PDB file of C-alpha atoms and ligand atoms in Angstrom:
ATOM      1  CA  UNK A 524     107.219  83.700 128.665  1.00 36.00           C
ATOM      2  CA  UNK A 525     108.511  80.229 129.636  1.00 38.00           C
ATOM      3  CA  UNK A 526     110.629  78.602 127.021  1.00 40.00           C
ATOM      4  CA  UNK A 527     111.646  74.949 127.099  1.00 41.00           C
ATOM      5  CA  UNK A 528     114.062  75.311 124.210  1.00 41.00           C
ATOM      6  CA  UNK A 529     116.850  73.767 126.249  1.00 40.00           C
ATOM      7  CA  UNK A 530     120.382  74.014 124.964  1.00 42.00           C
ATOM      8  CA  UNK A 531     121.708  70.505 124.480  1.00 39.00           C
ATOM      9  CA  UNK A 532     122.132  67.672 122.030  1.00 38.00           C
ATOM     10  CA  UNK A 533     118.456  67.648 121.131  1.00 48.00           C
ATOM     11  CA  UNK A 534     116.902  70.981 121.933  1.00 59.00           C
ATOM     12  CA  UNK A 535     113.130  71.295 121.851  1.00 81.00           C
ATOM     13  CA  UNK A 536     113.416  72.761 118.366  1.00 91.00           C
ATOM     14  CA  UNK A 537     116.181  70.739 116.791  1.00 93.00           C
ATOM     15  CA  UNK A 538     114.930  67.226 117.435  1.00 93.00           C
ATOM     16  CA  UNK A 539     112.991  67.161 114.151  1.00 96.00           C
ATOM     17  CA  UNK A 540     115.811  68.430 111.927  1.00 97.00           C
ATOM     18  CA  UNK A 541     117.503  66.019 109.536  1.00 98.00           C
ATOM     19  CA  UNK A 542     120.543  66.242 107.330  1.00 98.00           C
ATOM     20  CA  UNK A 543     119.679  67.391 103.793  1.00 97.00           C
ATOM     21  CA  UNK A 544     122.457  65.162 102.387  1.00 97.00           C
ATOM     22  CA  UNK A 545     121.959  61.793 104.096  1.00 97.00           C
ATOM     23  CA  UNK A 546     118.685  62.262 106.021  1.00 97.00           C
ATOM     24  CA  UNK A 547     120.163  61.209 109.369  1.00 97.00           C
ATOM     25  CA  UNK A 548     119.231  63.198 112.464  1.00 97.00           C
ATOM     26  CA  UNK A 549     121.064  66.453 113.084  1.00 96.00           C
ATOM     27  CA  UNK A 550     122.466  67.057 116.529  1.00 94.00           C
ATOM     28  CA  UNK A 551     123.362  70.480 117.778  1.00 92.00           C
ATOM     29  CA  UNK A 552     126.345  71.300 119.962  1.00 90.00           C
ATOM     30  CA  UNK A 553     125.975  72.856 123.397  1.00 87.00           C
ATOM     31  CA  UNK A 554     126.471  76.399 122.095  1.00 86.00           C
ATOM     32  CA  UNK A 555     123.993  75.906 119.247  1.00 85.00           C
ATOM     33  CA  UNK A 556     126.672  76.868 116.744  1.00 92.00           C
ATOM     34  CA  UNK A 557     126.888  73.727 114.649  1.00 95.00           C
ATOM     35  CA  UNK A 558     124.510  70.971 113.567  1.00 96.00           C
ATOM     36  CA  UNK A 559     126.068  67.597 112.629  1.00 97.00           C
ATOM     37  CA  UNK A 560     124.814  64.203 111.490  1.00 97.00           C
ATOM     38  CA  UNK A 561     126.386  60.816 112.171  1.00 97.00           C
ATOM     39  CA  UNK A 562     127.878  60.773 108.655  1.00 97.00           C
ATOM     40  CA  UNK A 563     129.973  63.825 109.481  1.00 96.00           C
ATOM     41  CA  UNK A 564     128.040  66.449 107.499  1.00 96.00           C
ATOM     42  CA  UNK A 565     128.019  69.696 109.416  1.00 96.00           C
ATOM     43  CA  UNK A 566     126.192  73.007 109.120  1.00 96.00           C
ATOM     44  CA  UNK A 567     127.112  76.195 110.947  1.00 93.00           C
ATOM     45  CA  UNK A 568     124.823  78.787 112.411  1.00 94.00           C
ATOM     46  CA  UNK A 569     125.093  81.969 110.377  1.00 96.00           C
ATOM     47  CA  UNK A 570     125.817  85.300 112.032  1.00 94.00           C
ATOM     48  CA  UNK A 571     122.149  86.293 111.861  1.00 95.00           C
ATOM     49  CA  UNK A 572     121.125  83.035 113.552  1.00 95.00           C
ATOM     50  CA  UNK A 573     119.697  80.954 110.713  1.00 97.00           C
ATOM     51  CA  UNK A 574     120.985  77.543 109.514  1.00 97.00           C
ATOM     52  CA  UNK A 575     121.939  76.998 105.893  1.00 96.00           C
ATOM     53  CA  UNK A 576     120.639  73.534 104.969  1.00 97.00           C
ATOM     54  CA  UNK A 577     120.658  73.872 101.192  1.00 94.00           C
ATOM     55  CA  UNK A 578     123.640  71.938  99.826  1.00 88.00           C
ATOM     56  CA  UNK A 579     125.204  73.426  96.718  1.00 80.00           C
ATOM     57  CA  UNK A 580     124.369  70.306  94.700  1.00 81.00           C
ATOM     58  CA  UNK A 581     120.651  70.897  95.409  1.00 79.00           C
ATOM     59  CA  UNK A 582     120.729  74.474  94.104  1.00 78.00           C
ATOM     60  CA  UNK A 583     119.633  75.159  90.552  1.00 79.00           C
ATOM     61  CA  UNK A 584     121.165  78.648  90.515  1.00 82.00           C
ATOM     62  CA  UNK A 585     123.709  80.631  92.490  1.00 81.00           C
ATOM     63  CA  UNK A 586     121.126  82.762  94.265  1.00 85.00           C
ATOM     64  CA  UNK A 587     117.828  80.812  94.164  1.00 87.00           C
ATOM     65  CA  UNK A 588     114.492  82.286  95.239  1.00 88.00           C
ATOM     66  CA  UNK A 589     113.518  85.882  95.756  1.00 89.00           C
ATOM     67  CA  UNK A 590     116.075  88.623  95.165  1.00 90.00           C
ATOM     68  CA  UNK A 591     117.144  91.237  97.685  1.00 91.00           C
ATOM     69  CA  UNK A 592     114.890  93.853  96.061  1.00 92.00           C
ATOM     70  CA  UNK A 593     111.850  91.592  96.281  1.00 94.00           C
ATOM     71  CA  UNK A 594     112.596  90.665  99.891  1.00 96.00           C
ATOM     72  CA  UNK A 595     113.025  94.295 100.940  1.00 96.00           C
ATOM     73  CA  UNK A 596     109.950  95.445  99.027  1.00 96.00           C
ATOM     74  CA  UNK A 597     107.858  92.697 100.662  1.00 97.00           C
ATOM     75  CA  UNK A 598     109.162  93.606 104.098  1.00 97.00           C
ATOM     76  CA  UNK A 599     108.321  97.305 103.642  1.00 97.00           C
ATOM     77  CA  UNK A 600     104.888  96.596 102.230  1.00 98.00           C
ATOM     78  CA  UNK A 601     103.894  93.988 104.821  1.00 98.00           C
ATOM     79  CA  UNK A 602     105.007  96.326 107.626  1.00 97.00           C
ATOM     80  CA  UNK A 603     102.170  98.662 106.609  1.00 97.00           C
ATOM     81  CA  UNK A 604      99.730  96.049 107.927  1.00 98.00           C
ATOM     82  CA  UNK A 605      97.504  95.715 104.857  1.00 98.00           C
ATOM     83  CA  UNK A 606      97.770  91.908 104.929  1.00 98.00           C
ATOM     84  CA  UNK A 607      97.392  91.660 108.704  1.00 98.00           C
ATOM     85  CA  UNK A 608      93.807  90.314 108.370  1.00 98.00           C
ATOM     86  CA  UNK A 609      95.232  87.336 106.466  1.00 98.00           C
ATOM     87  CA  UNK A 610      97.845  86.677 109.135  1.00 98.00           C
ATOM     88  CA  UNK A 611      95.190  86.883 111.860  1.00 98.00           C
ATOM     89  CA  UNK A 612      92.901  84.505 109.990  1.00 98.00           C
ATOM     90  CA  UNK A 613      95.651  81.915 109.557  1.00 98.00           C
ATOM     91  CA  UNK A 614      96.565  82.227 113.242  1.00 98.00           C
ATOM     92  CA  UNK A 615      92.896  81.647 114.095  1.00 97.00           C
ATOM     93  CA  UNK A 616      92.669  78.530 111.886  1.00 98.00           C
ATOM     94  CA  UNK A 617      95.851  77.124 113.417  1.00 97.00           C
ATOM     95  CA  UNK A 618      94.728  77.837 116.983  1.00 95.00           C
ATOM     96  CA  UNK A 619      91.425  76.054 116.258  1.00 95.00           C
ATOM     97  CA  UNK A 620      93.323  73.043 114.939  1.00 94.00           C
ATOM     98  CA  UNK A 621      95.748  73.145 117.846  1.00 93.00           C
ATOM     99  CA  UNK A 622      92.822  73.030 120.267  1.00 91.00           C
ATOM    100  CA  UNK A 623      91.702  69.707 118.737  1.00 90.00           C
ATOM    101  CA  UNK A 624      95.097  68.005 118.821  1.00 85.00           C
ATOM    102  CA  UNK A 625      96.267  65.869 121.687  1.00 73.00           C
ATOM    103  CA  UNK A 626      99.842  66.893 121.798  1.00 66.00           C
ATOM    104  CA  UNK A 627     102.845  65.991 123.779  1.00 67.00           C
ATOM    105  CA  UNK A 628     104.952  69.117 123.647  1.00 75.00           C
ATOM    106  CA  UNK A 629     104.399  72.220 121.584  1.00 86.00           C
ATOM    107  CA  UNK A 630     102.516  72.557 118.337  1.00 95.00           C
ATOM    108  CA  UNK A 631     105.028  72.496 115.454  1.00 97.00           C
ATOM    109  CA  UNK A 632     104.399  74.895 112.636  1.00 98.00           C
ATOM    110  CA  UNK A 633     106.294  74.912 109.337  1.00 98.00           C
ATOM    111  CA  UNK A 634     106.099  77.867 106.943  1.00 98.00           C
ATOM    112  CA  UNK A 635     107.354  76.458 103.632  1.00 98.00           C
ATOM    113  CA  UNK A 636     108.504  79.444 101.573  1.00 98.00           C
ATOM    114  CA  UNK A 637     108.373  81.840 104.517  1.00 98.00           C
ATOM    115  CA  UNK A 638     109.933  84.808 102.714  1.00 97.00           C
ATOM    116  CA  UNK A 639     111.130  87.474 105.132  1.00 97.00           C
ATOM    117  CA  UNK A 640     109.098  85.927 107.918  1.00 98.00           C
ATOM    118  CA  UNK A 641     106.136  88.267 108.382  1.00 98.00           C
ATOM    119  CA  UNK A 642     103.523  85.534 108.798  1.00 98.00           C
ATOM    120  CA  UNK A 643     105.461  82.984 110.859  1.00 98.00           C
ATOM    121  CA  UNK A 644     106.920  85.618 113.195  1.00 98.00           C
ATOM    122  CA  UNK A 645     103.539  87.101 113.988  1.00 98.00           C
ATOM    123  CA  UNK A 646     101.733  83.776 114.349  1.00 98.00           C
ATOM    124  CA  UNK A 647     104.282  82.161 116.690  1.00 97.00           C
ATOM    125  CA  UNK A 648     104.568  85.358 118.767  1.00 96.00           C
ATOM    126  CA  UNK A 649     100.786  85.421 119.198  1.00 95.00           C
ATOM    127  CA  UNK A 650     100.705  81.768 120.351  1.00 93.00           C
ATOM    128  CA  UNK A 651     102.073  82.717 123.763  1.00 88.00           C
ATOM    129  CA  UNK A 652     104.796  80.071 123.786  1.00 89.00           C
ATOM    130  CA  UNK A 653     102.493  77.266 122.619  1.00 91.00           C
ATOM    131  CA  UNK A 654     103.926  76.938 119.135  1.00 94.00           C
ATOM    132  CA  UNK A 655     107.361  76.190 117.707  1.00 95.00           C
ATOM    133  CA  UNK A 656     108.012  77.630 114.259  1.00 97.00           C
ATOM    134  CA  UNK A 657     110.205  76.510 111.367  1.00 98.00           C
ATOM    135  CA  UNK A 658     110.649  79.050 108.604  1.00 98.00           C
ATOM    136  CA  UNK A 659     112.026  77.547 105.396  1.00 98.00           C
ATOM    137  CA  UNK A 660     112.919  79.475 102.271  1.00 98.00           C
ATOM    138  CA  UNK A 661     115.237  78.775  99.354  1.00 97.00           C
ATOM    139  CA  UNK A 662     116.252  82.452  99.256  1.00 97.00           C
ATOM    140  CA  UNK A 663     119.168  83.050 101.613  1.00 96.00           C
ATOM    141  CA  UNK A 664     118.442  86.780 101.467  1.00 96.00           C
ATOM    142  CA  UNK A 665     114.872  86.234 102.657  1.00 97.00           C
ATOM    143  CA  UNK A 666     115.930  83.974 105.547  1.00 98.00           C
ATOM    144  CA  UNK A 667     118.710  86.364 106.475  1.00 97.00           C
ATOM    145  CA  UNK A 668     116.189  89.199 106.731  1.00 97.00           C
ATOM    146  CA  UNK A 669     113.852  87.043 108.834  1.00 98.00           C
ATOM    147  CA  UNK A 670     116.571  85.870 111.228  1.00 97.00           C
ATOM    148  CA  UNK A 671     118.147  89.307 111.538  1.00 96.00           C
ATOM    149  CA  UNK A 672     114.983  90.808 112.966  1.00 96.00           C
ATOM    150  CA  UNK A 673     113.210  87.902 114.659  1.00 96.00           C
ATOM    151  CA  UNK A 674     115.285  86.374 117.449  1.00 95.00           C
ATOM    152  CA  UNK A 675     112.380  84.447 118.949  1.00 95.00           C
ATOM    153  CA  UNK A 676     113.986  81.299 120.432  1.00 93.00           C
ATOM    154  CA  UNK A 677     110.849  79.369 119.492  1.00 94.00           C
ATOM    155  CA  UNK A 678     111.605  79.763 115.779  1.00 96.00           C
ATOM    156  CA  UNK A 679     114.275  78.151 113.593  1.00 97.00           C
ATOM    157  CA  UNK A 680     114.971  79.978 110.336  1.00 98.00           C
ATOM    158  CA  UNK A 681     116.310  77.620 107.680  1.00 98.00           C
ATOM    159  CA  UNK A 682     117.635  78.124 104.174  1.00 97.00           C
ATOM    160  CA  UNK A 683     116.331  74.975 102.486  1.00 97.00           C
ATOM    161  CA  UNK A 684     114.120  73.823  99.650  1.00 97.00           C
ATOM    162  CA  UNK A 685     110.534  72.670  99.821  1.00 97.00           C
ATOM    163  CA  UNK A 686     111.675  69.896  97.465  1.00 96.00           C
ATOM    164  CA  UNK A 687     113.961  68.450 100.158  1.00 97.00           C
ATOM    165  CA  UNK A 688     112.783  69.587 103.568  1.00 98.00           C
ATOM    166  CA  UNK A 689     115.416  68.970 106.274  1.00 98.00           C
ATOM    167  CA  UNK A 690     112.679  67.742 108.616  1.00 98.00           C
ATOM    168  CA  UNK A 691     111.881  64.222 109.840  1.00 98.00           C
ATOM    169  CA  UNK A 692     108.779  62.341 108.650  1.00 98.00           C
ATOM    170  CA  UNK A 693     105.509  62.981 110.507  1.00 96.00           C
ATOM    171  CA  UNK A 694     106.802  65.697 112.804  1.00 96.00           C
ATOM    172  CA  UNK A 695     104.783  68.789 111.822  1.00 97.00           C
ATOM    173  CA  UNK A 696     101.300  69.697 113.124  1.00 97.00           C
ATOM    174  CA  UNK A 697     100.544  72.670 110.876  1.00 98.00           C
ATOM    175  CA  UNK A 698     102.113  73.522 107.520  1.00 98.00           C
ATOM    176  CA  UNK A 699     101.729  76.776 105.578  1.00 98.00           C
ATOM    177  CA  UNK A 700     102.334  77.598 101.940  1.00 98.00           C
ATOM    178  CA  UNK A 701     101.445  81.247 101.362  1.00 98.00           C
ATOM    179  CA  UNK A 702     101.718  82.333  97.735  1.00 96.00           C
ATOM    180  CA  UNK A 703     104.541  79.814  97.519  1.00 95.00           C
ATOM    181  CA  UNK A 704     105.731  76.798  95.601  1.00 95.00           C
ATOM    182  CA  UNK A 705     104.152  73.744  97.205  1.00 97.00           C
ATOM    183  CA  UNK A 706     105.775  70.327  96.958  1.00 97.00           C
ATOM    184  CA  UNK A 707     102.926  68.103  98.118  1.00 97.00           C
ATOM    185  CA  UNK A 708     104.966  64.901  98.329  1.00 96.00           C
ATOM    186  CA  UNK A 709     107.293  66.528 100.867  1.00 97.00           C
ATOM    187  CA  UNK A 710     104.458  68.269 102.688  1.00 98.00           C
ATOM    188  CA  UNK A 711     102.637  64.930 103.138  1.00 97.00           C
ATOM    189  CA  UNK A 712     105.842  63.306 104.362  1.00 97.00           C
ATOM    190  CA  UNK A 713     106.633  65.812 107.122  1.00 98.00           C
ATOM    191  CA  UNK A 714     103.075  66.254 108.408  1.00 97.00           C
ATOM    192  CA  UNK A 715     101.745  64.170 111.279  1.00 95.00           C
ATOM    193  CA  UNK A 716      98.714  62.046 110.385  1.00 92.00           C
ATOM    194  CA  UNK A 717      96.281  64.544 111.917  1.00 90.00           C
ATOM    195  CA  UNK A 718      98.270  67.518 110.678  1.00 95.00           C
ATOM    196  CA  UNK A 719      96.796  70.297 108.592  1.00 97.00           C
ATOM    197  CA  UNK A 720      98.110  72.062 105.556  1.00 98.00           C
ATOM    198  CA  UNK A 721      96.974  75.620 104.782  1.00 98.00           C
ATOM    199  CA  UNK A 722      97.522  76.942 101.292  1.00 98.00           C
ATOM    200  CA  UNK A 723      96.816  80.552 100.370  1.00 98.00           C
ATOM    201  CA  UNK A 724      96.625  81.744  96.783  1.00 96.00           C
ATOM    202  CA  UNK A 725      95.512  85.000  95.247  1.00 95.00           C
ATOM    203  CA  UNK A 726      91.902  85.116  94.050  1.00 94.00           C
ATOM    204  CA  UNK A 727      90.506  86.458  90.799  1.00 93.00           C
ATOM    205  CA  UNK A 728      89.964  90.036  92.013  1.00 94.00           C
ATOM    206  CA  UNK A 729      93.315  90.361  93.774  1.00 95.00           C
ATOM    207  CA  UNK A 730      94.890  93.792  93.109  1.00 95.00           C
ATOM    208  CA  UNK A 731      92.558  94.197  90.169  1.00 95.00           C
ATOM    209  CA  UNK A 732      92.864  98.015  90.094  1.00 95.00           C
ATOM    210  CA  UNK A 733      96.661  97.788  89.969  1.00 94.00           C
ATOM    211  CA  UNK A 734      96.512  95.262  87.131  1.00 94.00           C
ATOM    212  CA  UNK A 735      94.124  97.548  85.233  1.00 93.00           C
ATOM    213  CA  UNK A 736      96.734 100.293  85.330  1.00 93.00           C
ATOM    214  CA  UNK A 737      99.797  98.288  84.298  1.00 92.00           C
ATOM    215  CA  UNK A 738      98.368  95.937  81.643  1.00 90.00           C
ATOM    216  CA  UNK A 739      96.630  96.939  78.407  1.00 81.00           C
ATOM    217  CA  UNK A 740      94.116  94.179  79.091  1.00 81.00           C
ATOM    218  CA  UNK A 741      93.734  92.142  82.253  1.00 79.00           C
ATOM    219  CA  UNK A 742      93.391  88.414  82.059  1.00 74.00           C
ATOM    220  CA  UNK A 743      91.810  86.872  85.091  1.00 72.00           C
ATOM    221  CA  UNK A 744      93.474  83.602  85.917  1.00 70.00           C
ATOM    222  CA  UNK A 745      91.297  80.515  85.989  1.00 67.00           C
ATOM    223  CA  UNK A 746      89.892  79.610  89.396  1.00 66.00           C
ATOM    224  CA  UNK A 747      92.123  77.025  91.060  1.00 65.00           C
ATOM    225  CA  UNK A 748      91.039  73.397  90.836  1.00 68.00           C
ATOM    226  CA  UNK A 749      88.756  71.927  93.432  1.00 72.00           C
ATOM    227  CA  UNK A 750      90.556  68.607  93.717  1.00 83.00           C
ATOM    228  CA  UNK A 751      92.832  68.050  96.694  1.00 91.00           C
ATOM    229  CA  UNK A 752      96.478  67.257  96.017  1.00 93.00           C
ATOM    230  CA  UNK A 753      97.521  63.604  96.393  1.00 90.00           C
ATOM    231  CA  UNK A 754      97.806  62.643 100.040  1.00 90.00           C
ATOM    232  CA  UNK A 755      95.430  65.380 101.239  1.00 96.00           C
ATOM    233  CA  UNK A 756      91.749  65.870 101.846  1.00 95.00           C
ATOM    234  CA  UNK A 757      90.117  69.296 101.656  1.00 96.00           C
ATOM    235  CA  UNK A 758      88.601  70.266 105.019  1.00 96.00           C
ATOM    236  CA  UNK A 759      87.444  73.775 104.216  1.00 95.00           C
ATOM    237  CA  UNK A 760      88.013  76.668 101.868  1.00 96.00           C
ATOM    238  CA  UNK A 761      87.198  80.312 102.265  1.00 96.00           C
ATOM    239  CA  UNK A 762      87.707  83.591 100.547  1.00 97.00           C
ATOM    240  CA  UNK A 763      89.097  86.607 102.354  1.00 98.00           C
ATOM    241  CA  UNK A 764      88.121  89.725 100.439  1.00 98.00           C
ATOM    242  CA  UNK A 765      88.512  93.347 101.512  1.00 98.00           C
ATOM    243  CA  UNK A 766      89.714  96.752 100.332  1.00 98.00           C
ATOM    244  CA  UNK A 767      92.853  98.651 101.203  1.00 98.00           C
ATOM    245  CA  UNK A 768      94.013 102.123 100.394  1.00 98.00           C
ATOM    246  CA  UNK A 769      97.666 102.809  99.649  1.00 98.00           C
ATOM    247  CA  UNK A 770      98.530 106.409 100.396  1.00 97.00           C
ATOM    248  CA  UNK A 771     102.029 106.864  98.989  1.00 97.00           C
ATOM    249  CA  UNK A 772     103.871 106.116  95.790  1.00 97.00           C
ATOM    250  CA  UNK A 773     106.496 104.160  97.721  1.00 97.00           C
ATOM    251  CA  UNK A 774     103.817 101.788  99.107  1.00 97.00           C
ATOM    252  CA  UNK A 775     102.542 101.270  95.550  1.00 97.00           C
ATOM    253  CA  UNK A 776     106.062 100.601  94.269  1.00 96.00           C
ATOM    254  CA  UNK A 777     106.830  98.163  97.108  1.00 97.00           C
ATOM    255  CA  UNK A 778     103.668  96.230  96.367  1.00 97.00           C
ATOM    256  CA  UNK A 779     104.540  96.089  92.679  1.00 95.00           C
ATOM    257  CA  UNK A 780     108.084  94.902  93.418  1.00 94.00           C
ATOM    258  CA  UNK A 781     107.024  92.019  95.624  1.00 94.00           C
ATOM    259  CA  UNK A 782     104.862  90.552  92.863  1.00 91.00           C
ATOM    260  CA  UNK A 783     105.749  89.165  89.423  1.00 87.00           C
ATOM    261  CA  UNK A 784     103.871  92.163  87.938  1.00 88.00           C
ATOM    262  CA  UNK A 785     106.984  94.398  88.051  1.00 87.00           C
ATOM    263  CA  UNK A 786     108.612  92.221  85.331  1.00 86.00           C
ATOM    264  CA  UNK A 787     105.477  91.538  83.328  1.00 88.00           C
ATOM    265  CA  UNK A 788     104.020  95.049  83.167  1.00 90.00           C
ATOM    266  CA  UNK A 789     104.275  97.237  80.070  1.00 89.00           C
ATOM    267  CA  UNK A 790     106.564 100.294  80.151  1.00 91.00           C
ATOM    268  CA  UNK A 791     103.604 102.648  79.736  1.00 92.00           C
ATOM    269  CA  UNK A 792     101.823 100.850  82.540  1.00 91.00           C
ATOM    270  CA  UNK A 793     104.803 101.273  84.861  1.00 93.00           C
ATOM    271  CA  UNK A 794     104.977 104.924  83.919  1.00 94.00           C
ATOM    272  CA  UNK A 795     101.300 105.478  84.734  1.00 93.00           C
ATOM    273  CA  UNK A 796     101.824 103.837  88.102  1.00 93.00           C
ATOM    274  CA  UNK A 797     104.890 105.945  88.878  1.00 94.00           C
ATOM    275  CA  UNK A 798     102.664 109.060  88.867  1.00 94.00           C
ATOM    276  CA  UNK A 799     100.206 107.810  91.466  1.00 95.00           C
ATOM    277  CA  UNK A 800     100.350 108.757  95.130  1.00 96.00           C
ATOM    278  CA  UNK A 801      97.307 106.802  96.223  1.00 97.00           C
ATOM    279  CA  UNK A 802      95.489 103.706  95.106  1.00 97.00           C
ATOM    280  CA  UNK A 803      92.429 101.872  96.406  1.00 97.00           C
ATOM    281  CA  UNK A 804      92.754  98.134  95.906  1.00 97.00           C
ATOM    282  CA  UNK A 805      90.775  94.931  96.325  1.00 97.00           C
ATOM    283  CA  UNK A 806      92.574  92.206  98.170  1.00 97.00           C
ATOM    284  CA  UNK A 807      91.312  88.728  97.365  1.00 97.00           C
ATOM    285  CA  UNK A 808      92.754  85.621  99.027  1.00 97.00           C
ATOM    286  CA  UNK A 809      91.727  82.014  98.626  1.00 97.00           C
ATOM    287  CA  UNK A 810      92.435  80.011 101.784  1.00 98.00           C
ATOM    288  CA  UNK A 811      92.290  76.216 101.680  1.00 97.00           C
ATOM    289  CA  UNK A 812      92.722  73.954 104.659  1.00 98.00           C
ATOM    290  CA  UNK A 813      93.688  70.337 103.977  1.00 97.00           C
ATOM    291  CA  UNK A 814      94.209  67.385 106.249  1.00 96.00           C
ATOM    292  CA  UNK A 815      96.890  64.862 105.556  1.00 92.00           C
ATOM    293  CA  UNK A 816      95.338  61.538 104.660  1.00 85.00           C
ATOM    294  CA  UNK A 817      96.574  58.711 106.830  1.00 76.00           C
TER     295      UNK A 817
HETATM  296  C1  SAM B 611     105.703  84.997  96.664  1.00 77.76           C
HETATM  297  S1  SAM B 611     106.959  84.709  97.858  1.00 77.76           S
HETATM  298  C2  SAM B 611     105.974  84.499  99.348  1.00 77.76           C
HETATM  299  C3  SAM B 611     106.761  84.641 100.617  1.00 77.76           C
HETATM  300  C4  SAM B 611     105.914  84.545 101.901  1.00 77.76           C
HETATM  301  N1  SAM B 611     105.199  83.288 101.984  1.00 77.76           N
HETATM  302  C5  SAM B 611     104.939  85.707 101.975  1.00 77.76           C
HETATM  303  O1  SAM B 611     103.779  85.508 101.614  1.00 77.76           O
HETATM  304  O2  SAM B 611     105.350  86.810 102.391  1.00 77.76           O
HETATM  305  C6  SAM B 611     107.488  83.042  97.482  1.00 77.76           C
HETATM  306  C7  SAM B 611     108.694  82.583  98.304  1.00 77.76           C
HETATM  307  O3  SAM B 611     108.989  81.217  97.965  1.00 77.76           O
HETATM  308  C8  SAM B 611     110.394  81.066  97.963  1.00 77.76           C
HETATM  309  N2  SAM B 611     110.706  79.839  97.203  1.00 77.76           N
HETATM  310  C9  SAM B 611     110.738  79.664  95.856  1.00 77.76           C
HETATM  311  N3  SAM B 611     111.025  78.370  95.568  1.00 77.76           N
HETATM  312  C10 SAM B 611     111.179  77.717  96.750  1.00 77.76           C
HETATM  313  C11 SAM B 611     111.493  76.372  97.114  1.00 77.76           C
HETATM  314  N4  SAM B 611     111.719  75.420  96.199  1.00 77.76           N
HETATM  315  N5  SAM B 611     111.588  76.063  98.417  1.00 77.76           N
HETATM  316  C12 SAM B 611     111.375  77.007  99.376  1.00 77.76           C
HETATM  317  N6  SAM B 611     111.073  78.295  99.089  1.00 77.76           N
HETATM  318  C13 SAM B 611     110.972  78.647  97.807  1.00 77.76           C
HETATM  319  C14 SAM B 611     110.904  82.374  97.389  1.00 77.76           C
HETATM  320  O4  SAM B 611     112.262  82.613  97.695  1.00 77.76           O
HETATM  321  C15 SAM B 611     109.959  83.374  98.040  1.00 77.76           C
HETATM  322  O5  SAM B 611     110.467  83.851  99.269  1.00 77.76           O
HETATM  323 ZN1   ZN B 612     124.404  63.793 106.714  1.00 77.76          ZN
END
């Protein structure tokens, strides 16, 4: 697969990166080991290949974001392929948008809150060299896991916050927030004027059977609002609903551990779940596609 990610001062991937401290452009050295701005701030490439662009003064805790257990549980569960239809649907929506954009260079895709990289890795790999990916997460452990396994030179894995994206204004074509923590002001800033923003949230019936087991009473969350966030216009929304069957207790436990349910569930509920070796579940996703308003 041809790859124009030339090594040099501004590689095809790095030209949209900016310093999280002073917002000046970051330039990479010839070996792609260090990124520096004109104010002298510098950031090294970590052993696994990601860049740490979350300055200590922008951290609210020592180890922000998902823990190691959550990251590993998500990785094991996603590897089973149960959420593959969601990944395929997002790839399809992005490819349709890409086909309508008049682009010089590759389509730039940002996954804001990328976790251990399942969605971005698969989507960029399926684009056949036509997309460049930026995976941002505030959890170093999540980004480490992503970078350790995905060495695709068309993807930059970045430890950074959605609240202060180390990306220049109007440089992204497609932006994803999948079950994440959207910061619309930043998302509007980094998107190009014709860029799209895809947000995925869980729907009312999501994992209903699991919730019935672990809670004495299930409370369905209110349907998300219809209004578009400031700076965006809703283009389309759709529901992706299907059933899956988990066939081992470890799959059930991994699913539980990647959600907030593990900490919210009652002890008796957790006990009931620990005895199960299979579970049929409804999967319910709400997909919204927004366009940045110019
Ligand atoms: C529910 S997980 C979803 C991960 C991934 N999108 C997926 O669906 O597999 C939410 C992710 O958001 C990350 N996160 C939380 N706050 C963040 C922030 N301010 N900026 C970037 N990522 C953040 C967490 O570390 C975690 O990996
Ligand atoms: Zn700087």
